[in-house]
Every structure is written in structure tokens, then in C-alpha cells.
Amino acid sequence: MILIRDTNFKIRDTMKTKYIFNRKKRLNTKGQAPVEVMIYLSRKKRIFRSTGVFIAPKFWDENKNELKKSIPNYQELNHKLILKRHSLEDQVIKEAMSGDFSSVTLGTQKVKLFEFFEHRVIKVTNSELTEGTQMIYRRTLRYLKEFRKEDFPITKVDVFFLESFNIFLKETKKLKLNGRASLMLRLKTVMNVAVNDGVVDYAKNPFRTFKIHQVEPETHSLTLEELTRIENLDMSLRPELDKTRDMFLFSCYTSLRFGDLINLSFENFEVLEQGRIRLTYIQEKLRHRSAKKVQWIISDFWGGKIDKIILKYFKKFENVKDVQKDIRFFFRYTNQHYNRQLKELQNFAGIKQELHSHLARHTCITLLVNDFGLDITKAQMIAGHSKMEMTRKYLRVTERDLETAARNINWDK
């Protein structure tokens, strides 16, 4: 029995941590097992927390209890493990000191779903999630509370409960397939955390058999003609939309997500020889999972249009260049305000396609690959995609493309 809150000992002085690999002696379908952190609160109190890192057994040194240097991307993975270990230590201390789990005794029927969801998952991990993901977690919990008015033991969550909740989301909340899938995936995460914490037995996790179905969403983007129309707008007629247009076009040229766009400041840009500008940033969406940077010279693309926008804001913020960073963000809008302004911009430009923050990212990748013929591996670098499949979905191959390719092949070889 593990009691999270215990005021009779000094947590930081007594807490010890170590990595545990493949604790449950099982491999996933990729032949990998998780690396976890075991946190000792005292001789009789220990907690297991996931690092989110899965590796093949051949890459784990059992004697040294660490990654083998032969594993691909060793430096990045090892850095990720160290950061996650420290983060988990801070989380456990935060839990214990806040008293959020003062009534929760892990490993017994006392652990309730809503309480665990809110205090163990949302409050502890919110700092590691983007604003959008936080909203989805909170929405999932809110719908769960509407579905079941009173809290109940998390061990009572079974396949029947999941199927019933899915029907509730479909018929009562009128959510489509992908909308339901988004919420069910968050509930699945909660159950996985419960398994890692020893609250729910692995064999009794209903998501082992319950399948979450979703369809590949259709990605929309602006045409080159529509983008040009926005570029050529006379902003003297609507000066209040000038910054919104700059933000949207900058994303159309660079593929930046909204969360990365609003965090841009002088630190993200480096002026090179001949005035060329390099953009460097860590994606907000992946910040807590990877420290990998997206970096490329923006001056080499779009005929100098990106430079023209950002130099405008270099000049505008020059007088606060050396003050605290939060004053020097170039595009500090809320997502709600930005999307409202984009609707106004859409009407001003006379475009039927609805403008929203993520449309700009889709537009950038789609146009670079399909209209300008940029090699898909280069587009992947600009987009910051970790997998080629994520970029390839933007590639539009038509029957005419296949006919042209077939004619260019020498079939007599």
C-alpha cells in the first residue's frame, strides 16, 4: 500500500529514484519495453512513473542501469531521460506537498476516477502540455462528470463503461468519430498512468481490448491564388487587421503552429552574412518530449517575403530588445482573438475557405510540396515532422501525375 501524502518525513531528503526497464517483462508489438522511474518515498513507499521512452532490450545496460551508447540518437534519448527523471521527482514532491492525494491510497478501491483524473493527471502534468491539449483533458473530465454524476473507483472502468461513454459522446454530445476519439485517447492516457502507478492492474486495463477508431482527417489549405490575394490586400483600408495578416502570412511561409508563432522574439532569429536570416525554435507541442530544434534559413524561401515581415517587427520592437523577454514577443495574441480576426481577414479578402490558425501550416507544406516541387524530405525539415509519413500526407498525387511518370520511364531496360 502506497500513501502519497505523508507529513511525517522530509520528502526531498528521503526520496530516491532509479530507472526500471521492462518492469512487467513484456514487449510491445515493436519489440520494445518502457523505461520507468521508480521513486522511493521511504523504505515501504515507492511509486512507478513512466518516462515515455520505449526501447529494445538490446539497448539497455542491465549492469549499469542506463542506455547503451550504441542506441540511435543516444544523446537526445539520454537527455530526455534525465529531464524526465527530474521532472517526475518534482511532480511527486508537488503532489505530496499540495495534499491533492491526501485521501488517496494507491492499490485499493479508494482511488476514484474523477479525483485521479483531476489531481494526478491534469494538475500534475498540465505544465508539460500545450494549452490546446490541456483543454481537451479538461473537456474529457467534464463530459465524464456529466455521464456519471458521482465519482467511482477507477478499477470499475471496464469495456462496458467505455462503450457506454462513447455512445454518450455520440448521441448526447453529438461528437463525430474523430471528436470522440480525441477524448477517448485522453481517458486511455489516464488509465495508462493508473497502470504505471500500480492503481490498476495491467491485465484489467479495458483499453487493452477496447479499440479507438478514427479516420484520417482531410487537410485543407489555401491555393496559391488565394494566398496571393491575401498578400495583395490594401491594409490601409483595415489597419486593425495588419498584424493578423502578418501573423497568418508568416505561418503560411514557415509552417509555424500558433503556439510557436506567439512565442517568437529576437532570440529565435540570427542575422547571417549578407543579411540572410536563420530561424531557430523548439516546437511548443513537443517541448516536453524533445529538445530537438527546428532550424533553417528563411531568407532562402518565398523570395524574401518572410524577411520583409520579420524585419518589420525587428524595427517595431527594437526599443525593448534588451528588456525582459515576455515584453518582446512579436505576435502576442490569444488563439481565440486571433481566430476572430482571421474571420474578419477572410471576409476582407473575399475568400470562401475559412481561415483559422492551423490552416496556415497546412497551406505552407501543401504549396511547398505540390506547387513549388520542394523535395518532401526538405519539407519535413521545415515542418518539424518527426516521421516522413506526417509530411507525405500533404503530397497530392493525381492520375495525371501517374500518367506523366509512366511516360518518363524507359520500359525497354
Short mmCIF file of C-alpha atoms in Angstrom, two decimals:
data_model
loop_
_atom_site.label_atom_id
_atom_site.label_comp_id
_atom_site.label_asym_id
_atom_site.label_seq_id
_atom_site.Cartn_x
_atom_site.Cartn_y
_atom_site.Cartn_z
CA MET A 1 0.00 0.00 0.00
CA ILE A 2 1.45 3.38 -1.09
CA LEU A 3 0.26 6.55 0.60
CA ILE A 4 1.19 9.59 -1.48
CA ARG A 5 0.93 12.18 1.28
CA ASP A 6 2.89 11.63 4.46
CA THR A 7 3.79 14.62 6.61
CA ASN A 8 5.98 12.59 8.98
CA PHE A 9 9.10 12.63 6.83
CA LYS A 10 11.03 15.13 4.77
CA ILE A 11 10.27 14.15 1.22
CA ARG A 12 13.24 15.59 -0.56
CA ASP A 13 15.74 14.23 1.97
CA THR A 14 14.39 10.70 1.91
CA MET A 15 13.31 10.38 -1.72
CA LYS A 16 15.48 8.29 -4.05
CA THR A 17 14.98 7.43 -7.68
CA LYS A 18 16.25 4.86 -10.15
CA TYR A 19 15.44 3.72 -13.67
CA ILE A 20 13.49 0.49 -14.14
CA PHE A 21 13.47 -1.17 -17.55
CA ASN A 22 10.77 -3.62 -18.63
CA ARG A 23 9.32 -3.96 -15.14
CA LYS A 24 6.43 -6.12 -16.32
CA LYS A 25 8.62 -8.34 -18.52
CA ARG A 26 6.56 -7.68 -21.63
CA LEU A 27 7.42 -6.24 -25.05
CA ASN A 28 5.07 -4.26 -27.25
CA THR A 29 4.37 -5.04 -30.90
CA LYS A 30 7.57 -3.21 -31.89
CA GLY A 31 9.68 -5.41 -29.61
CA GLN A 32 10.22 -2.58 -27.14
CA ALA A 33 9.64 -2.10 -23.42
CA PRO A 34 9.24 1.07 -21.32
CA VAL A 35 11.86 2.79 -19.22
CA GLU A 36 10.23 3.89 -15.96
CA VAL A 37 11.39 5.78 -12.91
CA MET A 38 10.93 4.12 -9.54
CA ILE A 39 10.62 6.74 -6.82
CA TYR A 40 11.27 5.71 -3.22
CA LEU A 41 9.47 7.92 -0.74
CA SER A 42 10.55 5.73 2.15
CA ARG A 43 11.51 2.11 2.72
CA LYS A 44 7.89 0.99 2.31
CA LYS A 45 6.69 3.62 -0.11
CA ARG A 46 7.55 3.58 -3.80
CA ILE A 47 5.92 4.83 -6.98
CA PHE A 48 6.50 3.93 -10.61
CA ARG A 49 6.19 6.66 -13.23
CA SER A 50 6.58 6.37 -17.00
CA THR A 51 9.25 8.35 -18.85
CA GLY A 52 7.53 7.83 -22.19
CA VAL A 53 10.69 6.20 -23.58
CA PHE A 54 10.41 2.74 -25.15
CA ILE A 55 13.48 0.85 -26.36
CA ALA A 56 14.52 -2.63 -27.45
CA PRO A 57 16.14 -4.76 -24.70
CA LYS A 58 19.45 -4.87 -26.59
CA PHE A 59 19.90 -1.14 -25.98
CA TRP A 60 19.59 -1.30 -22.18
CA ASP A 61 22.62 -1.98 -19.97
CA GLU A 62 21.28 -4.01 -17.03
CA ASN A 63 24.53 -3.79 -15.07
CA LYS A 64 24.90 -0.01 -15.31
CA ASN A 65 21.13 0.56 -15.38
CA GLU A 66 21.38 3.00 -18.27
CA LEU A 67 21.06 3.34 -22.02
CA LYS A 68 23.76 1.77 -24.14
CA LYS A 69 25.62 4.27 -26.28
CA SER A 70 25.00 2.08 -29.32
CA ILE A 71 21.35 3.11 -29.44
CA PRO A 72 20.48 5.53 -32.27
CA ASN A 73 20.10 9.15 -31.08
CA TYR A 74 21.78 8.26 -27.79
CA GLN A 75 22.48 11.84 -26.73
CA GLU A 76 18.91 13.01 -27.35
CA LEU A 77 17.31 9.99 -25.63
CA ASN A 78 19.63 10.12 -22.64
CA HIS A 79 18.98 13.85 -22.24
CA LYS A 80 15.25 13.17 -22.41
CA LEU A 81 15.50 10.52 -19.67
CA ILE A 82 17.45 12.82 -17.37
CA LEU A 83 14.98 15.69 -17.84
CA LYS A 84 12.01 13.39 -17.33
CA ARG A 85 13.52 11.91 -14.18
CA HIS A 86 13.98 15.35 -12.66
CA SER A 87 10.50 16.36 -13.77
CA LEU A 88 8.94 13.28 -12.15
CA GLU A 89 10.78 13.96 -8.90
CA ASP A 90 9.35 17.48 -8.87
CA GLN A 91 5.88 16.16 -9.66
CA VAL A 92 5.88 13.73 -6.74
CA ILE A 93 7.08 16.43 -4.35
CA LYS A 94 4.39 18.75 -5.69
CA GLU A 95 1.72 16.09 -5.13
CA ALA A 96 2.86 15.34 -1.62
CA MET A 97 3.18 18.96 -0.55
CA SER A 98 -0.08 20.11 -2.15
CA GLY A 99 -2.14 17.47 -0.39
CA ASP A 100 -4.09 16.68 -3.55
CA PHE A 101 -3.85 12.98 -2.80
CA SER A 102 -4.27 13.13 0.96
CA SER A 103 -7.30 10.83 0.75
CA VAL A 104 -5.99 8.52 -1.95
CA THR A 105 -4.39 5.23 -1.02
CA LEU A 106 -2.98 3.60 -4.14
CA GLY A 107 -3.59 -0.04 -4.79
CA THR A 108 -7.02 -0.09 -3.09
CA GLN A 109 -10.63 0.57 -4.09
CA LYS A 110 -10.36 4.08 -2.59
CA VAL A 111 -8.88 5.59 -5.76
CA LYS A 112 -11.69 7.36 -7.61
CA LEU A 113 -11.65 8.09 -11.36
CA PHE A 114 -12.53 11.81 -11.27
CA GLU A 115 -10.17 12.51 -8.38
CA PHE A 116 -7.31 10.62 -10.03
CA PHE A 117 -8.01 12.29 -13.38
CA GLU A 118 -8.03 15.79 -11.93
CA HIS A 119 -5.29 15.64 -9.29
CA ARG A 120 -2.91 13.02 -10.60
CA VAL A 121 -3.13 13.75 -14.32
CA ILE A 122 -4.42 17.26 -15.01
CA LYS A 123 -2.86 19.22 -12.12
CA VAL A 124 0.47 17.42 -12.19
CA THR A 125 1.04 17.19 -15.95
CA ASN A 126 -0.54 20.44 -17.14
CA SER A 127 2.81 22.19 -17.17
CA GLU A 128 4.04 19.64 -19.71
CA LEU A 129 1.08 20.03 -22.08
CA THR A 130 0.17 22.64 -24.65
CA GLU A 131 -2.82 24.86 -23.93
CA GLY A 132 -4.87 23.02 -26.55
CA THR A 133 -4.15 19.60 -25.05
CA GLN A 134 -4.96 20.87 -21.56
CA MET A 135 -8.35 21.98 -22.82
CA ILE A 136 -9.05 18.52 -24.26
CA TYR A 137 -8.19 16.85 -20.93
CA ARG A 138 -10.47 19.25 -19.03
CA ARG A 139 -13.23 18.70 -21.54
CA THR A 140 -12.91 14.92 -21.21
CA LEU A 141 -13.23 15.15 -17.43
CA ARG A 142 -16.20 17.50 -17.71
CA TYR A 143 -18.05 15.07 -20.00
CA LEU A 144 -17.21 12.15 -17.71
CA LYS A 145 -18.81 14.02 -14.83
CA GLU A 146 -21.88 14.67 -16.96
CA PHE A 147 -22.03 11.00 -17.89
CA ARG A 148 -21.57 9.74 -14.33
CA LYS A 149 -22.81 12.22 -11.76
CA GLU A 150 -20.84 10.70 -8.86
CA ASP A 151 -17.23 9.65 -8.66
CA PHE A 152 -16.49 5.92 -8.53
CA PRO A 153 -13.49 3.56 -8.18
CA ILE A 154 -11.17 3.74 -11.16
CA THR A 155 -10.90 -0.06 -11.06
CA LYS A 156 -14.57 -0.16 -12.13
CA VAL A 157 -13.76 1.33 -15.52
CA ASP A 158 -14.33 -1.58 -17.91
CA VAL A 159 -15.13 -2.12 -21.60
CA PHE A 160 -18.86 -1.71 -20.97
CA PHE A 161 -18.23 1.67 -19.34
CA LEU A 162 -16.08 2.78 -22.29
CA GLU A 163 -18.67 1.68 -24.83
CA SER A 164 -21.43 3.47 -22.90
CA PHE A 165 -19.38 6.65 -22.59
CA ASN A 166 -18.62 6.53 -26.32
CA ILE A 167 -22.36 6.30 -27.08
CA PHE A 168 -22.97 9.24 -24.71
CA LEU A 169 -20.42 11.33 -26.62
CA LYS A 170 -22.04 10.40 -29.93
CA GLU A 171 -25.72 10.74 -29.10
CA THR A 172 -25.82 13.31 -26.29
CA LYS A 173 -22.81 15.49 -27.08
CA LYS A 174 -23.20 14.99 -30.88
CA LEU A 175 -19.48 14.40 -31.42
CA LYS A 176 -18.24 12.90 -34.65
CA LEU A 177 -15.85 9.96 -34.84
CA ASN A 178 -12.60 11.91 -34.54
CA GLY A 179 -14.00 14.16 -31.83
CA ARG A 180 -14.90 11.12 -29.76
CA ALA A 181 -11.54 9.53 -30.46
CA SER A 182 -9.71 12.62 -29.18
CA LEU A 183 -11.46 12.39 -25.79
CA MET A 184 -11.17 8.61 -25.54
CA LEU A 185 -7.43 8.87 -26.14
CA ARG A 186 -7.15 11.17 -23.11
CA LEU A 187 -9.09 8.72 -20.99
CA LYS A 188 -6.78 5.98 -22.25
CA THR A 189 -3.80 8.04 -21.08
CA VAL A 190 -5.38 8.37 -17.63
CA MET A 191 -5.82 4.60 -17.41
CA ASN A 192 -2.24 4.02 -18.55
CA VAL A 193 -1.00 6.39 -15.82
CA ALA A 194 -3.09 4.42 -13.33
CA VAL A 195 -1.45 1.20 -14.52
CA ASN A 196 2.03 2.72 -14.23
CA ASP A 197 1.22 3.94 -10.72
CA GLY A 198 0.03 0.50 -9.67
CA VAL A 199 -3.56 1.68 -9.19
CA VAL A 200 -4.97 -0.55 -11.93
CA ASP A 201 -3.64 -3.96 -12.83
CA TYR A 202 -2.26 -4.14 -16.37
CA ALA A 203 -4.42 -7.15 -17.24
CA LYS A 204 -7.56 -5.26 -16.17
CA ASN A 205 -6.93 -2.14 -18.24
CA PRO A 206 -10.00 -2.06 -20.54
CA PHE A 207 -8.09 -0.28 -23.28
CA ARG A 208 -6.20 -3.50 -23.95
CA THR A 209 -9.31 -4.69 -25.83
CA PHE A 210 -11.32 -1.51 -26.44
CA LYS A 211 -10.33 -0.06 -29.81
CA ILE A 212 -10.46 3.65 -30.54
CA HIS A 213 -11.48 4.26 -34.16
CA GLN A 214 -10.78 7.39 -36.14
CA VAL A 215 -10.40 8.44 -39.76
CA GLU A 216 -7.59 10.38 -41.37
CA PRO A 217 -8.82 14.00 -41.35
CA GLU A 218 -8.92 15.79 -44.66
CA THR A 219 -6.39 18.61 -44.68
CA HIS A 220 -7.47 21.87 -46.27
CA SER A 221 -5.18 24.60 -47.50
CA LEU A 222 -5.28 27.82 -49.46
CA THR A 223 -4.49 27.81 -53.15
CA LEU A 224 -1.60 29.89 -54.41
CA GLU A 225 -4.13 32.31 -55.91
CA GLU A 226 -5.91 32.71 -52.55
CA LEU A 227 -2.62 33.27 -50.74
CA THR A 228 -1.64 35.91 -53.30
CA ARG A 229 -4.96 37.65 -52.76
CA ILE A 230 -4.20 37.99 -49.03
CA GLU A 231 -0.67 39.21 -49.80
CA ASN A 232 -2.00 41.96 -52.09
CA LEU A 233 -4.63 43.36 -49.71
CA ASP A 234 -4.55 47.13 -49.13
CA MET A 235 -4.23 47.12 -45.35
CA SER A 236 -4.70 50.88 -45.14
CA LEU A 237 -8.40 50.06 -45.51
CA ARG A 238 -8.35 47.72 -42.49
CA PRO A 239 -5.29 48.69 -40.41
CA GLU A 240 -6.61 46.79 -37.36
CA LEU A 241 -6.06 43.55 -39.31
CA ASP A 242 -2.49 44.33 -40.38
CA LYS A 243 -0.82 42.37 -37.57
CA THR A 244 -3.22 39.47 -38.06
CA ARG A 245 -2.32 39.30 -41.74
CA ASP A 246 1.40 39.39 -40.89
CA MET A 247 0.98 36.52 -38.44
CA PHE A 248 -1.05 34.44 -40.87
CA LEU A 249 1.31 35.01 -43.79
CA PHE A 250 4.35 34.30 -41.64
CA SER A 251 2.81 30.93 -40.72
CA CYS A 252 1.93 30.29 -44.38
CA TYR A 253 5.59 30.83 -45.26
CA THR A 254 7.19 28.97 -42.32
CA SER A 255 4.56 26.35 -41.26
CA LEU A 256 4.73 27.54 -37.62
CA ARG A 257 1.89 26.42 -35.38
CA PHE A 258 0.08 29.11 -33.42
CA GLY A 259 1.81 28.12 -30.17
CA ASP A 260 5.24 28.63 -31.79
CA LEU A 261 4.20 31.80 -33.60
CA ILE A 262 3.17 33.70 -30.46
CA ASN A 263 6.45 32.81 -28.72
CA LEU A 264 8.69 34.37 -31.36
CA SER A 265 11.15 37.03 -30.20
CA PHE A 266 14.65 38.20 -31.11
CA GLU A 267 16.20 35.01 -29.68
CA ASN A 268 14.65 32.94 -32.47
CA PHE A 269 16.41 34.79 -35.27
CA GLU A 270 20.03 35.13 -36.30
CA VAL A 271 21.15 37.58 -38.98
CA LEU A 272 23.90 35.99 -41.07
CA GLU A 273 26.26 37.31 -43.70
CA GLN A 274 24.63 39.32 -46.49
CA GLY A 275 21.61 39.87 -44.25
CA ARG A 276 20.21 36.35 -44.54
CA ILE A 277 18.10 35.31 -41.56
CA ARG A 278 18.08 31.95 -39.77
CA LEU A 279 15.04 30.84 -37.77
CA THR A 280 15.56 28.51 -34.79
CA TYR A 281 12.93 27.25 -32.37
CA ILE A 282 11.81 24.25 -30.34
CA GLN A 283 8.24 23.23 -31.14
CA GLU A 284 5.92 24.06 -28.27
CA LYS A 285 3.89 20.93 -28.96
CA LEU A 286 6.96 18.71 -28.40
CA ARG A 287 8.89 20.87 -25.93
CA HIS A 288 8.46 18.47 -23.00
CA ARG A 289 9.24 15.38 -25.07
CA SER A 290 12.15 16.55 -27.16
CA ALA A 291 14.70 19.36 -27.12
CA LYS A 292 15.30 18.97 -30.86
CA LYS A 293 15.41 22.30 -32.67
CA VAL A 294 13.84 23.23 -35.98
CA GLN A 295 16.36 25.39 -37.81
CA TRP A 296 16.53 26.73 -41.36
CA ILE A 297 17.42 29.90 -43.26
CA ILE A 298 14.11 31.57 -44.03
CA SER A 299 15.67 34.08 -46.44
CA ASP A 300 16.19 31.29 -48.98
CA PHE A 301 12.43 30.75 -49.39
CA TRP A 302 9.46 32.71 -50.70
CA GLY A 303 11.56 35.36 -52.45
CA GLY A 304 12.29 37.43 -49.37
CA LYS A 305 8.66 37.72 -48.22
CA ILE A 306 9.44 36.20 -44.81
CA ASP A 307 12.30 38.62 -44.23
CA LYS A 308 10.08 41.59 -45.07
CA ILE A 309 7.59 40.63 -42.35
CA ILE A 310 10.05 39.82 -39.58
CA LEU A 311 12.28 42.86 -40.22
CA LYS A 312 9.17 44.98 -39.72
CA TYR A 313 8.85 43.57 -36.19
CA PHE A 314 12.59 43.79 -35.53
CA LYS A 315 12.23 47.52 -36.09
CA LYS A 316 8.99 47.80 -34.11
CA PHE A 317 10.44 46.05 -31.04
CA GLU A 318 13.97 47.48 -31.24
CA ASN A 319 13.35 49.81 -28.29
CA VAL A 320 12.58 46.85 -25.97
CA LYS A 321 15.18 44.47 -27.38
CA ASP A 322 17.19 44.35 -24.15
CA VAL A 323 14.35 44.12 -21.62
CA GLN A 324 12.71 41.02 -20.21
CA LYS A 325 11.67 38.51 -22.83
CA ASP A 326 7.92 38.40 -22.16
CA ILE A 327 7.67 42.02 -23.33
CA ARG A 328 9.45 41.25 -26.59
CA PHE A 329 7.13 38.66 -28.13
CA PHE A 330 6.32 39.84 -31.64
CA PHE A 331 2.86 38.27 -32.04
CA ARG A 332 1.22 38.05 -28.61
CA TYR A 333 -2.43 37.25 -29.35
CA THR A 334 -4.74 34.69 -27.76
CA ASN A 335 -5.87 31.91 -30.07
CA GLN A 336 -9.50 32.98 -29.69
CA HIS A 337 -8.77 36.63 -30.61
CA TYR A 338 -6.53 35.54 -33.50
CA ASN A 339 -9.20 33.27 -35.00
CA ARG A 340 -11.83 36.02 -34.66
CA GLN A 341 -9.51 38.39 -36.51
CA LEU A 342 -8.89 35.75 -39.18
CA LYS A 343 -12.62 35.60 -39.90
CA GLU A 344 -12.53 39.34 -40.50
CA LEU A 345 -9.48 38.91 -42.73
CA GLN A 346 -11.26 36.17 -44.67
CA ASN A 347 -14.21 38.45 -45.37
CA PHE A 348 -11.91 41.32 -46.31
CA ALA A 349 -10.04 39.11 -48.80
CA GLY A 350 -13.25 37.62 -50.19
CA ILE A 351 -12.07 34.03 -49.69
CA LYS A 352 -14.53 31.17 -49.26
CA GLN A 353 -12.07 28.91 -47.44
CA GLU A 354 -12.42 29.52 -43.69
CA LEU A 355 -9.23 30.97 -42.24
CA HIS A 356 -8.02 29.55 -38.94
CA SER A 357 -4.64 29.33 -37.24
CA HIS A 358 -3.77 25.78 -38.36
CA LEU A 359 -4.80 26.38 -41.99
CA ALA A 360 -1.62 28.43 -42.45
CA ARG A 361 0.58 25.46 -41.53
CA HIS A 362 -1.30 23.19 -43.93
CA THR A 363 -1.01 25.83 -46.64
CA CYS A 364 2.76 26.13 -46.26
CA ILE A 365 3.51 22.42 -46.51
CA THR A 366 0.95 21.79 -49.26
CA LEU A 367 2.20 24.60 -51.50
CA LEU A 368 5.89 23.87 -50.96
CA VAL A 369 5.47 20.20 -51.87
CA ASN A 370 2.83 20.37 -54.61
CA ASP A 371 3.09 23.81 -56.21
CA PHE A 372 6.80 24.55 -55.82
CA GLY A 373 8.05 20.95 -56.02
CA LEU A 374 10.15 21.05 -52.83
CA ASP A 375 11.58 17.64 -52.02
CA ILE A 376 9.45 16.02 -49.35
CA THR A 377 12.43 15.41 -47.05
CA LYS A 378 13.19 19.15 -47.10
CA ALA A 379 9.54 19.93 -46.40
CA GLN A 380 9.69 17.54 -43.45
CA MET A 381 12.60 19.55 -42.04
CA ILE A 382 10.73 22.84 -42.37
CA ALA A 383 7.56 21.37 -40.83
CA GLY A 384 9.49 19.80 -37.96
CA HIS A 385 7.80 16.44 -38.51
CA SER A 386 9.45 13.53 -36.73
CA LYS A 387 8.16 11.00 -39.27
CA MET A 388 8.08 11.15 -43.05
CA GLU A 389 4.50 9.82 -43.06
CA MET A 390 3.31 13.02 -41.40
CA THR A 391 4.65 15.10 -44.30
CA ARG A 392 3.73 12.63 -47.04
CA LYS A 393 0.01 13.04 -46.36
CA TYR A 394 0.27 16.54 -47.86
CA LEU A 395 1.52 15.14 -51.17
CA ARG A 396 -1.27 15.18 -53.76
CA VAL A 397 -0.71 12.59 -56.46
CA THR A 398 -3.33 12.59 -59.22
CA GLU A 399 -3.99 10.15 -62.04
CA ARG A 400 -2.42 12.67 -64.43
CA ASP A 401 0.76 12.65 -62.30
CA LEU A 402 0.92 8.87 -62.64
CA GLU A 403 0.44 9.08 -66.42
CA THR A 404 3.26 11.61 -66.70
CA ALA A 405 5.55 9.46 -64.54
CA ALA A 406 4.76 6.38 -66.61
CA ARG A 407 5.66 8.16 -69.85
CA ASN A 408 9.04 9.18 -68.41
CA ILE A 409 10.04 5.62 -67.56
CA ASN A 410 12.20 3.70 -70.03
CA TRP A 411 10.30 0.40 -70.15
CA ASP A 412 12.82 -1.18 -72.58
CA LYS A 413 15.55 -1.62 -69.96
#
